[in-house]
Amino acid sequence: MRQRVMRGISALVVASGLAGVAQAQPLTIERFGSFHVGGQEVEISGKPVIEYTPTVGGAPLRIDPNGTYMVGQMYAQFMVPQPVRGTVPLMLWHGAYLTGVTYETTPDGREGWQHYFLRRGWTTYVTDAVERGRSGAAMTPDIFGLAIHLPTSNPWERFRIGDGAGSHARGTVLEGNQFPTEPEQYRAFMRQVVARYLGTDEYVIAAYIALLERVGPSVVIAHSQGGAFAWQVAQRRPDLFRALVLVEPAGTGIAADAAKLKDVPTMLMYGDYVEGDPRWSVIRRNARRFADAVRAAGGTVDDVDLPARGIRGNSHMIMMDRNSDAVAGLIQEWLAARGLWR
Amino acid sequence: MRQRVMRGISALVVASGLAGVAQAQPLTIERFGSFHVGGQEVEISGKPVIEYTPTVGGAPLRIDPNGTYMVGQMYAQFMVPQPVRGTVPLMLWHGAYLTGVTYETTPDGREGWQHYFLRRGWTTYVTDAVERGRSGAAMTPDIFGLAIHLPTSNPWERFRIGDGAGSHARGTVLEGNQFPTEPEQYRAFMRQVVARYLGTDEYVIAAYIALLERVGPSVVIAHSQGGAFAWQVAQRRPDLFRALVLVEPAGTGIAADAAKLKDVPTMLMYGDYVEGDPRWSVIRRNARRFADAVRAAGGTVDDVDLPARGIRGNSHMIMMDRNSDAVAGLIQEWLAARGLWR
């Protein structure tokens, strides 16, 4: 049986988030701030000087792009609540085309998962993956590879919001979909989108390792592309993971190294409409096959199929869906049940 | 006389920041979060499909870049302290090649100006200017113009840290310089650097106006390139500025429209070593000439020359210099003296 049912989580908790935690209360923050980790200096030489006349102003510029550049570093924003109740820090890693904003707000303006876990006493680290957001940018395609941009129709149709091809133009959504799809809400989501690059995987993995080395063993919640990275990072440094929560990972770890994950307790979660989607059904099948390999090696992967648990309508962007707090509640309870929260 | 001496600020406050505010105390945050403002949909058509084989993996990709993209939006992160003592929100706008991280930390790991003002009861908005950081990225050069990257030697030599050309290679600094220049500190600064683009000025100005329209009249602290933008934004919408603090602005507003700033109380601040620098001495001269035009039209511009006030060693990155809190104290006192803080 691929799907393992989680034990010890009441329907009440799922429906309401953690009882007794008032969302509107002020937060006491012991400290917050940010830093960058990793990166390296790269030498650029032999490129021609650029002659360029800006549109406004008109004075021609001469720009010599040759020199030494810092590339591959990663931005992390930390918040330490008071009191701290998580036994280790909790990291929130986003997916492709996005930044840490994924966890900082929702398209309908509610608090994000960063707030959810902070309010429950977790020290949170929200990152912008290498190449994206506040992490920096390197010459493309010379260093980071080709830049890819996401057209507005793409997530609507690919992230299980709309009902398939052409649905963005039609303005139609999957029945019962929980993603905020009012025009201004969807626009708020598209404003969060950044470019991604096709040559950065090893930079990203190195930076996540550098972050964990600096912070120490942590719980990692990772989404989509970030989930695939998290699995691979955990295979390289399982000692730095106390638990791994994969929210709709878009890929897997290295199959031959599945045994390296045997001591990393893992939750694997997908939302609704997966079987009806030709791409996501394959992605989940691959993830479940990989999870089976981890289990065969003695590891623990709890498979959470949200609709099978009565939680319906979730798109690929679960942390932005209208029931995002209820799903966060599942994660919180799972972490607490593993002794990582007191 | 170009330089006007500010009145009512004691040397004690300058030296120590605001007395009685303990930096290490926890913060009470009423709420925090983020949103994006502005932006528009741009249609890309007629571009060839890209065939690309990623370095790792090897399966060729077909990418059709044609479609509709959201571009020109801007990210803003807000924090509302408790209690609020600023009469209006306080915005922190960064300079070229940088993001809001400018105000979130210092290269030697101290708290930034975001913390300084938050701890004194200001609701803060920290932005990433259009095109940079979490604000998104558009196709370049098609939409945003040419991408320019900053080599590691450039700020050392251009931001009045090192003693002129060749100083980065020599590892030498201006005497008494306050910028954190230990190798790992300077590296921490360079990790904050992002690309900038040469065709985004109107997008940036439009987004700042959209932000002020959403938030309402505010105090704006703006640095370097952000200072030039702030002057121009204030000329278009003076009604949305309660005060303007320009920290080493790299340019000015439109000279013919100087009178539009007559009701925007302004502080103009430069650090040390300006007269000895061929570029910064010209920039400051232009800014002071512009300030004279604003004064001639009945406006108020208080010119703060830090070394003339006994505050020495400041680089272009004043909010990162070791005496950053002392300088923030000058701004705080000036805002309080204008009745904007209670």
XYZ file of C-alpha atoms in Angstrom:
684
model
C 0.000 0.000 0.000
C 1.581 3.269 -1.089
C -0.393 5.518 1.164
C 0.248 5.344 4.868
C -2.353 6.857 7.114
C -1.023 9.202 9.768
C -2.117 8.411 13.262
C -3.022 10.632 16.153
C -4.349 13.651 14.306
C -7.929 14.500 15.094
C -10.311 15.838 12.482
C -10.840 18.866 14.697
C -7.209 19.886 14.533
C -7.209 19.458 10.765
C -10.232 21.679 10.403
C -9.207 24.501 12.675
C -5.456 24.568 12.903
C -4.142 24.340 16.434
C -6.890 25.175 18.867
C -6.183 28.003 21.245
C -3.722 29.901 19.091
C -5.253 33.248 18.226
C -3.953 34.457 14.854
C -4.553 38.136 15.544
C -2.332 38.388 18.624
C 0.891 40.419 18.420
C 4.092 38.440 18.056
C 7.005 38.666 20.426
C 10.170 38.439 18.361
C 13.371 37.794 20.261
C 15.313 38.858 17.156
C 15.069 38.829 13.383
C 17.376 39.586 10.512
C 19.065 38.040 7.552
C 22.339 36.819 6.147
C 23.680 35.230 3.005
C 25.515 31.915 2.909
C 27.751 30.254 0.366
C 28.677 31.541 -3.022
C 32.005 31.823 -4.718
C 34.012 34.275 -6.761
C 33.891 33.699 -10.499
C 36.197 35.367 -12.994
C 34.729 36.742 -16.211
C 37.215 37.603 -18.931
C 37.404 38.056 -22.660
C 33.990 39.662 -23.005
C 33.639 42.749 -25.177
C 32.994 46.131 -23.604
C 29.332 47.077 -23.936
C 28.356 50.387 -25.494
C 24.833 51.292 -24.507
C 22.648 54.383 -24.639
C 19.909 54.396 -22.003
C 16.454 55.333 -23.284
C 16.129 58.265 -20.934
C 19.030 60.676 -20.679
C 20.888 59.786 -23.790
C 24.507 59.809 -22.662
C 26.195 56.650 -23.941
C 27.649 54.293 -21.349
C 30.727 52.117 -21.666
C 30.455 49.010 -19.493
C 33.313 46.564 -19.133
C 31.742 43.327 -17.876
C 35.068 41.629 -17.213
C 36.076 41.128 -13.617
C 35.436 39.019 -10.527
C 31.857 38.413 -9.403
C 30.315 36.848 -6.310
C 27.772 34.242 -7.424
C 25.826 31.334 -5.968
C 25.155 32.796 -2.512
C 21.752 32.399 -0.831
C 19.642 34.782 1.259
C 18.053 33.603 4.508
C 15.744 35.625 6.744
C 15.418 34.392 10.309
C 12.889 35.130 13.018
C 13.242 33.906 16.578
C 9.964 34.019 18.506
C 9.572 34.191 22.242
C 9.088 31.639 23.699
C 10.710 29.077 21.395
C 8.834 25.763 21.358
C 10.390 23.966 18.376
C 13.352 21.854 19.493
C 15.261 22.832 16.338
C 14.849 25.630 13.753
C 12.306 25.232 10.964
C 13.259 26.103 7.398
C 10.884 26.989 4.592
C 12.255 26.325 1.092
C 10.223 27.525 -1.915
C 9.743 26.161 -5.431
C 10.736 27.169 -8.944
C 10.042 30.695 -10.248
C 9.318 31.847 -6.712
C 11.047 33.248 -3.618
C 10.579 33.094 0.143
C 7.489 35.270 -0.344
C 5.744 31.920 -0.942
C 5.582 31.566 2.829
C 5.218 35.223 3.825
C 1.732 35.991 2.560
C -1.100 34.477 0.532
C -2.648 35.908 -2.651
C -5.751 36.818 -0.645
C -3.653 38.688 1.919
C -3.714 36.259 4.837
C -0.694 35.305 6.897
C 1.588 32.682 5.375
C 3.101 29.524 6.783
C 6.034 31.596 8.054
C 3.587 33.239 10.448
C 1.810 29.978 11.225
C 4.952 28.294 12.486
C 6.404 31.412 14.083
C 3.192 31.871 16.068
C 3.596 28.331 17.357
C 7.080 28.990 18.635
C 9.290 27.832 15.780
C 12.425 29.752 14.904
C 11.909 30.155 11.156
C 14.375 30.539 8.299
C 12.846 31.655 5.005
C 15.219 31.488 2.053
C 15.353 32.764 -1.500
C 16.993 29.964 -3.477
C 20.232 30.772 -5.287
C 19.710 32.920 -8.401
C 16.317 34.205 -7.180
C 15.001 37.087 -5.121
C 17.456 38.595 -2.682
C 20.067 35.902 -3.290
C 21.610 37.721 -6.203
C 21.893 37.279 -9.919
C 24.768 36.202 -12.126
C 25.443 36.775 -15.782
C 23.178 34.732 -17.924
C 23.681 32.514 -19.808
C 27.447 32.701 -19.019
C 27.214 31.606 -15.383
C 23.664 30.678 -14.409
C 22.470 29.342 -17.766
C 19.402 30.391 -19.675
C 16.835 32.624 -17.932
C 13.287 31.279 -18.111
C 10.215 33.414 -17.402
C 6.746 32.238 -16.495
C 3.815 33.570 -18.532
C 0.653 34.446 -16.605
C -1.361 31.573 -18.066
C 1.148 28.923 -17.034
C 0.581 28.442 -13.283
C -3.199 28.682 -13.723
C -3.106 25.698 -16.032
C -0.117 23.782 -14.641
C -0.561 24.187 -10.887
C -4.023 22.531 -10.854
C -5.917 25.784 -10.419
C -7.767 25.924 -13.744
C -9.298 22.905 -15.448
C -6.546 22.193 -17.941
C -5.300 23.714 -21.178
C -7.092 26.898 -22.207
C -8.607 27.395 -18.750
C -6.726 30.643 -18.082
C -8.208 32.229 -21.203
C -11.623 30.840 -20.266
C -11.215 31.914 -16.619
C -12.437 28.541 -15.403
C -11.178 26.568 -12.398
C -11.285 23.014 -11.127
C -14.436 22.368 -9.123
C -13.954 23.192 -5.462
C -10.483 24.658 -6.023
C -9.113 26.399 -2.932
C -6.593 28.701 -4.638
C -7.599 32.398 -4.465
C -8.631 33.058 -8.070
C -10.279 36.477 -8.014
C -8.452 38.483 -10.710
C -6.621 40.694 -8.204
C -5.690 37.623 -6.126
C -4.240 35.722 -9.060
C -2.403 38.893 -10.085
C -0.991 39.129 -6.539
C 0.410 35.623 -7.028
C 1.869 36.388 -10.463
C 3.588 39.462 -9.007
C 5.580 37.064 -6.806
C 7.027 35.251 -9.812
C 10.706 35.668 -10.669
C 12.897 34.186 -13.379
C 14.639 30.888 -12.954
C 17.785 29.626 -14.624
C 18.685 26.311 -16.166
C 22.214 25.852 -14.840
C 22.044 26.422 -11.103
C 21.223 23.074 -9.458
C 24.638 22.488 -7.927
C 24.844 26.090 -6.692
C 21.445 25.677 -5.022
C 22.329 22.389 -3.333
C 25.666 23.761 -2.109
C 23.980 26.826 -0.627
C 21.323 24.810 1.212
C 24.104 22.683 2.709
C 25.985 25.839 3.734
C 22.820 27.159 5.383
C 22.230 23.957 7.360
C 25.872 23.844 8.393
C 25.580 27.377 9.735
C 22.236 26.927 11.500
C 22.566 23.309 12.586
C 20.154 20.362 12.363
C 16.685 21.578 11.404
C 13.211 20.677 10.240
C 12.919 21.477 6.527
C 9.606 22.155 4.805
C 10.192 22.255 1.052
C 7.857 22.860 -1.859
C 7.889 21.678 -5.469
C 11.358 22.161 -7.010
C 12.561 22.902 -3.471
C 11.316 19.450 -2.475
C 13.487 17.765 -5.060
C 16.439 19.821 -3.831
C 15.637 18.987 -0.212
C 15.633 15.265 -0.897
C 19.025 15.562 -2.591
C 20.465 17.784 0.138
C 19.238 15.323 2.771
C 20.955 12.492 0.928
C 24.230 14.371 1.100
C 23.853 15.560 4.713
C 21.193 13.482 6.524
C 22.836 14.497 9.816
C 21.504 18.050 9.336
C 17.826 17.038 9.035
C 15.616 16.294 12.048
C 12.567 15.952 9.800
C 11.680 16.629 6.170
C 8.248 17.770 5.016
C 7.866 17.599 1.247
C 4.937 19.588 -0.073
C 4.261 18.466 -3.634
C 7.900 17.789 -4.509
C 8.438 18.139 -8.254
C 11.196 15.533 -8.294
C 12.993 13.006 -6.138
C 16.388 12.249 -4.670
C 18.933 9.921 -6.224
C 17.354 6.443 -6.310
C 20.636 4.607 -5.710
C 21.159 6.634 -2.514
C 17.706 6.058 -1.013
C 19.235 4.360 2.039
C 20.927 7.606 3.047
C 17.475 8.888 4.048
C 16.684 6.070 6.469
C 17.165 8.282 9.538
C 15.320 11.336 8.174
C 11.628 11.134 9.172
C 9.737 12.395 6.126
C 6.227 13.543 5.308
C 5.233 13.452 1.635
C 2.155 15.520 0.794
C 0.148 16.122 -2.369
C -3.114 18.002 -2.837
C -6.210 17.396 -4.932
C -6.811 16.661 -8.622
C -3.507 14.792 -8.973
C -4.772 11.635 -10.664
C -6.667 13.663 -13.272
C -3.532 15.568 -14.234
C -1.234 13.809 -16.716
C 1.899 15.511 -15.391
C 1.282 15.570 -11.631
C 0.103 11.969 -11.576
C 3.462 10.917 -12.997
C 5.389 13.192 -10.632
C 3.576 11.767 -7.607
C 4.025 8.216 -8.841
C 7.770 8.807 -9.100
C 7.855 10.384 -5.629
C 5.956 7.448 -4.137
C 8.264 4.985 -5.838
C 11.223 6.826 -4.363
C 9.509 6.851 -0.947
C 9.074 3.083 -1.247
C 12.815 2.752 -1.815
C 13.506 4.827 1.308
C 11.117 2.633 3.317
C 12.689 -0.528 1.911
C 15.984 0.761 3.318
C 14.406 1.170 6.755
C 13.301 4.808 6.477
C 10.000 6.447 7.411
C 7.954 8.304 4.818
C 4.409 9.218 5.819
C 2.346 9.712 2.682
C -0.345 12.354 3.128
C -2.929 12.374 0.350
C -5.029 15.388 1.337
C -8.300 14.457 -0.439
C -8.106 10.944 1.011
C -8.081 12.670 4.407
C -11.146 14.722 3.515
C -9.169 17.879 2.707
C -10.258 18.761 -0.784
C -9.575 21.371 -3.423
C -5.840 21.916 -2.918
C -3.801 23.173 -5.849
C -0.055 22.815 -6.223
C 0.324 25.990 -4.103
C -1.045 24.444 -0.908
C 0.451 27.126 1.365
C -1.517 29.766 -0.544
C -4.816 27.911 -0.759
C -7.708 29.178 1.351
C -7.356 26.186 3.705
C -3.588 26.710 4.092
C -3.747 26.949 7.889
C -5.615 23.661 8.169
C -2.907 21.924 6.149
C -0.189 23.608 8.206
C -1.973 22.144 11.216
C -1.357 18.653 9.837
C 2.341 19.388 9.562
C 2.482 20.943 13.021
C 0.806 17.928 14.603
C 3.121 15.554 12.756
C 6.180 17.454 13.992
C 4.811 17.544 17.538
C 4.101 13.808 17.405
C 7.755 13.262 16.484
C 8.884 15.077 19.629
C 10.179 18.127 17.779
C 7.866 20.622 19.522
C 7.130 21.068 23.191
C 26.110 79.114 2.433
C 25.340 75.666 1.103
C 25.478 73.863 4.396
C 22.769 74.510 6.922
C 23.403 73.439 10.440
C 20.636 71.431 12.040
C 19.409 72.758 15.323
C 18.276 70.991 18.452
C 20.351 67.835 18.196
C 22.712 67.272 21.061
C 26.128 65.747 20.593
C 25.165 63.090 23.138
C 22.310 61.804 21.002
C 24.528 61.748 17.952
C 27.109 59.691 19.753
C 24.859 57.114 21.367
C 21.656 56.904 19.372
C 18.523 57.476 21.415
C 19.319 57.040 25.058
C 17.240 54.511 26.942
C 16.393 52.223 24.031
C 18.004 48.870 24.683
C 18.890 47.165 21.417
C 18.776 43.642 22.786
C 15.159 43.710 23.962
C 12.594 41.518 22.191
C 10.313 43.288 19.735
C 6.561 43.250 19.938
C 5.228 43.067 16.396
C 1.550 43.806 15.911
C 1.780 42.252 12.444
C 4.198 41.781 9.584
C 4.010 40.522 6.042
C 4.461 41.588 2.485
C 2.709 42.461 -0.736
C 3.553 43.548 -4.242
C 2.263 46.734 -5.849
C 2.041 47.932 -9.409
C 3.253 46.168 -12.486
C 1.553 45.517 -15.753
C 1.035 42.728 -18.230
C 3.361 42.814 -21.220
C 2.882 40.725 -24.337
C 5.895 39.013 -25.845
C 5.466 37.680 -29.373
C 7.488 36.753 -32.401
C 10.388 35.259 -30.438
C 11.818 31.937 -31.570
C 11.282 28.833 -29.498
C 14.406 28.043 -27.494
C 16.002 24.620 -27.713
C 18.260 24.051 -24.737
C 20.017 21.105 -23.184
C 20.688 21.578 -19.464
C 24.216 20.747 -18.356
C 23.049 18.123 -15.909
C 20.508 15.582 -17.102
C 20.843 16.023 -20.789
C 17.243 15.862 -21.987
C 16.664 18.737 -24.424
C 14.014 21.301 -23.504
C 11.757 23.279 -25.843
C 10.808 26.617 -24.353
C 8.366 28.957 -26.060
C 9.019 32.400 -24.553
C 6.012 34.031 -26.209
C 3.100 34.948 -24.005
C 1.892 37.470 -21.439
C 4.143 38.385 -18.505
C 3.633 40.401 -15.348
C 6.452 42.949 -15.077
C 7.276 46.117 -13.159
C 5.725 45.159 -9.830
C 7.482 45.929 -6.540
C 7.853 43.955 -3.301
C 7.263 45.618 0.063
C 7.713 44.030 3.478
C 5.929 45.755 6.343
C 6.342 45.485 10.084
C 4.014 47.173 12.544
C 5.507 47.464 16.029
C 3.620 47.817 19.254
C 3.244 50.538 20.355
C 3.409 52.706 17.222
C 5.090 56.068 17.846
C 5.658 57.357 14.317
C 2.728 59.468 13.161
C 3.000 57.993 9.660
C 4.743 54.897 8.232
C 8.457 55.026 7.459
C 9.756 53.650 4.166
C 13.300 52.498 3.456
C 14.280 52.618 -0.224
C 17.630 51.114 -1.251
C 20.155 52.011 -3.955
C 21.382 50.498 -7.204
C 22.563 46.867 -7.358
C 21.000 46.228 -3.951
C 17.720 45.189 -2.321
C 15.883 45.859 0.920
C 18.566 43.787 2.655
C 20.477 47.101 2.755
C 18.403 47.972 5.814
C 17.952 44.489 7.308
C 21.467 43.720 8.456
C 25.012 45.079 8.297
C 28.068 43.309 6.873
C 29.359 42.822 10.412
C 26.068 41.221 11.468
C 24.513 44.027 13.510
C 20.896 45.105 13.247
C 20.051 47.378 10.329
C 18.154 50.638 10.128
C 14.946 48.633 9.696
C 15.438 47.433 13.266
C 16.557 50.843 14.479
C 13.349 52.548 13.418
C 11.097 49.599 14.249
C 12.510 49.559 17.784
C 11.577 53.219 18.100
C 7.972 52.584 17.146
C 7.936 53.252 13.417
C 5.841 51.077 11.135
C 8.449 50.197 8.507
C 8.127 49.321 4.830
C 11.260 47.843 3.255
C 11.093 47.511 -0.506
C 13.023 45.758 -3.242
C 12.994 48.198 -6.164
C 11.405 47.017 -9.410
C 13.566 44.477 -11.292
C 15.528 43.531 -8.163
C 15.232 41.010 -5.345
C 11.756 39.735 -4.654
C 10.137 42.211 -7.018
C 10.540 39.938 -10.011
C 12.526 39.876 -13.205
C 11.554 40.525 -16.789
C 13.144 39.414 -20.022
C 16.336 41.258 -20.655
C 17.112 43.189 -22.770
C 13.616 42.941 -24.333
C 11.716 44.526 -21.457
C 14.040 45.717 -18.701
C 17.038 46.631 -20.849
C 20.589 45.501 -20.414
C 21.542 43.628 -17.209
C 24.559 45.086 -15.442
C 26.512 43.212 -12.776
C 28.835 44.640 -10.166
C 32.334 43.178 -9.876
C 33.716 42.723 -6.372
C 36.324 45.456 -6.728
C 33.798 48.109 -7.741
C 32.060 49.130 -4.490
C 35.359 48.994 -2.584
C 36.770 51.633 -4.901
C 33.617 53.572 -5.815
C 31.762 53.708 -2.489
C 34.598 55.492 -0.641
C 35.731 52.415 1.246
C 39.172 51.930 -0.296
C 41.557 54.756 -1.150
C 40.833 54.993 -4.843
C 41.668 52.985 -7.953
C 43.566 49.791 -7.282
C 42.741 49.829 -3.562
C 40.698 46.631 -3.708
C 43.652 44.710 -5.116
C 45.895 46.372 -2.534
C 43.383 45.773 0.268
C 43.809 49.331 1.506
C 41.126 51.627 2.880
C 40.609 55.325 3.471
C 41.983 56.362 6.831
C 39.389 56.015 9.571
C 36.870 54.335 7.295
C 33.844 52.970 9.181
C 32.736 50.358 6.641
C 33.287 46.764 7.874
C 36.207 45.670 5.722
C 37.365 42.379 7.197
C 37.409 39.938 4.238
C 34.339 38.010 5.437
C 32.506 41.284 6.149
C 33.136 42.696 2.687
C 32.133 39.326 1.235
C 28.892 39.513 3.238
C 28.210 42.849 1.553
C 29.026 41.565 -1.934
C 26.643 38.645 -1.384
C 23.850 41.219 -1.112
C 24.526 42.547 -4.606
C 22.050 41.848 -7.404
C 21.957 42.868 -11.068
C 20.439 46.110 -12.213
C 18.956 46.987 -15.557
C 19.293 50.037 -17.745
C 15.684 50.504 -18.848
C 13.560 50.460 -15.706
C 13.415 54.025 -14.362
C 9.778 54.657 -15.235
C 8.735 51.252 -13.865
C 10.516 52.032 -10.599
C 8.953 55.472 -10.214
C 5.467 54.135 -11.039
C 5.829 51.360 -8.447
C 6.969 53.737 -5.683
C 3.934 55.921 -6.420
C 1.676 52.846 -6.295
C 3.192 51.909 -2.937
C 2.659 55.367 -1.443
C -0.901 55.451 -2.786
C -1.599 52.152 -1.065
C 0.077 52.978 2.252
C -0.679 56.695 2.420
C 1.518 59.677 3.276
C 4.827 58.502 4.723
C 8.346 59.385 5.728
C 10.733 58.119 3.055
C 14.400 57.362 3.722
C 16.131 56.738 0.408
C 19.700 55.853 -0.451
C 21.875 56.539 -3.506
C 19.959 55.694 -6.713
C 16.867 55.362 -4.513
C 17.424 58.973 -3.435
C 17.282 60.216 -7.010
C 14.081 58.205 -7.502
C 12.637 59.555 -4.260
C 13.207 63.158 -5.305
C 11.465 62.488 -8.614
C 8.603 60.583 -6.988
C 8.142 63.428 -4.503
C 7.973 65.906 -7.351
C 5.129 63.930 -8.904
C 3.252 63.252 -5.646
C 4.411 65.659 -2.906
C 1.110 65.020 -1.121
C 2.325 61.506 -0.235
C 5.509 62.641 1.557
C 5.537 63.871 5.153
C 9.333 64.030 5.102
C 12.154 62.918 2.842
C 15.558 61.782 4.094
C 18.088 61.464 1.297
C 21.161 59.457 2.237
C 23.855 60.112 -0.344
C 21.459 60.510 -3.270
C 23.214 59.632 -6.532
C 21.126 62.081 -8.537
C 18.527 64.792 -8.238
C 14.953 65.589 -9.166
C 13.927 67.574 -12.232
C 15.382 71.087 -11.825
C 12.463 72.818 -13.531
C 10.070 71.228 -11.020
C 11.987 72.167 -7.863
C 9.031 74.189 -6.570
C 6.927 71.024 -6.314
C 9.071 70.051 -3.318
C 8.420 73.193 -1.310
C 6.119 71.393 1.143
C 8.278 68.272 1.562
C 10.670 68.752 4.505
C 13.931 67.205 3.372
C 17.197 66.122 4.943
C 20.170 65.752 2.611
C 23.055 63.724 4.019
C 26.520 62.792 2.768
C 29.339 61.006 4.556
C 33.076 61.479 4.650
C 35.779 61.733 1.971
C 33.428 63.400 -0.516
C 35.598 66.344 -1.530
C 38.542 64.047 -2.218
C 36.525 61.907 -4.584
C 36.204 63.212 -8.153
C 32.816 61.566 -8.700
C 31.104 62.044 -5.336
C 32.180 65.667 -5.086
C 30.343 66.374 -8.346
C 27.295 64.369 -7.283
C 27.038 66.253 -3.999
C 27.569 69.587 -5.724
C 24.670 68.812 -8.063
C 22.477 67.712 -5.148
C 23.259 70.898 -3.231
C 22.506 73.011 -6.276
C 19.170 71.245 -6.596
C 18.525 71.750 -2.871
C 19.227 75.462 -3.366
C 16.558 75.559 -6.066
C 14.064 73.887 -3.703
C 14.905 76.430 -1.000
C 14.597 79.295 -3.468
C 11.061 78.060 -4.126
C 10.274 78.175 -0.406
C 11.173 74.588 0.522
C 13.218 73.247 3.419
C 16.319 71.165 2.835
C 18.545 70.556 5.843
C 22.034 69.736 4.628
C 23.839 67.289 6.911
C 27.551 67.000 6.233
C 28.540 64.249 8.664
C 32.265 65.089 9.066
C 31.375 68.745 9.626
C 29.274 67.498 12.538
C 32.189 65.491 13.912
C 30.944 62.154 12.546
C 33.847 60.847 10.522
C 34.720 57.892 8.367
C 31.405 57.251 6.655
C 31.451 55.526 3.286
C 28.667 55.671 0.722
C 26.976 52.794 2.633
C 26.256 54.816 5.764
C 23.600 52.394 7.067
C 26.198 49.621 7.056
C 29.063 51.591 8.573
C 30.087 50.760 12.133
C 28.541 53.996 13.383
C 25.245 53.359 11.558
C 23.134 53.649 14.695
C 24.621 57.019 15.588
C 23.700 58.342 12.153
C 20.215 56.826 12.400
C 19.939 58.748 15.653
C 20.429 62.010 13.726
C 17.561 61.087 11.413
C 15.341 59.994 14.292
C 15.905 63.274 16.127
C 15.216 65.280 12.987
C 11.928 63.419 12.415
C 10.947 63.866 16.054
C 11.758 67.574 15.876
C 9.386 67.839 12.920
C 6.519 66.397 14.997
C 6.442 63.084 13.171
C 7.162 60.963 16.279
C 5.567 61.048 19.687
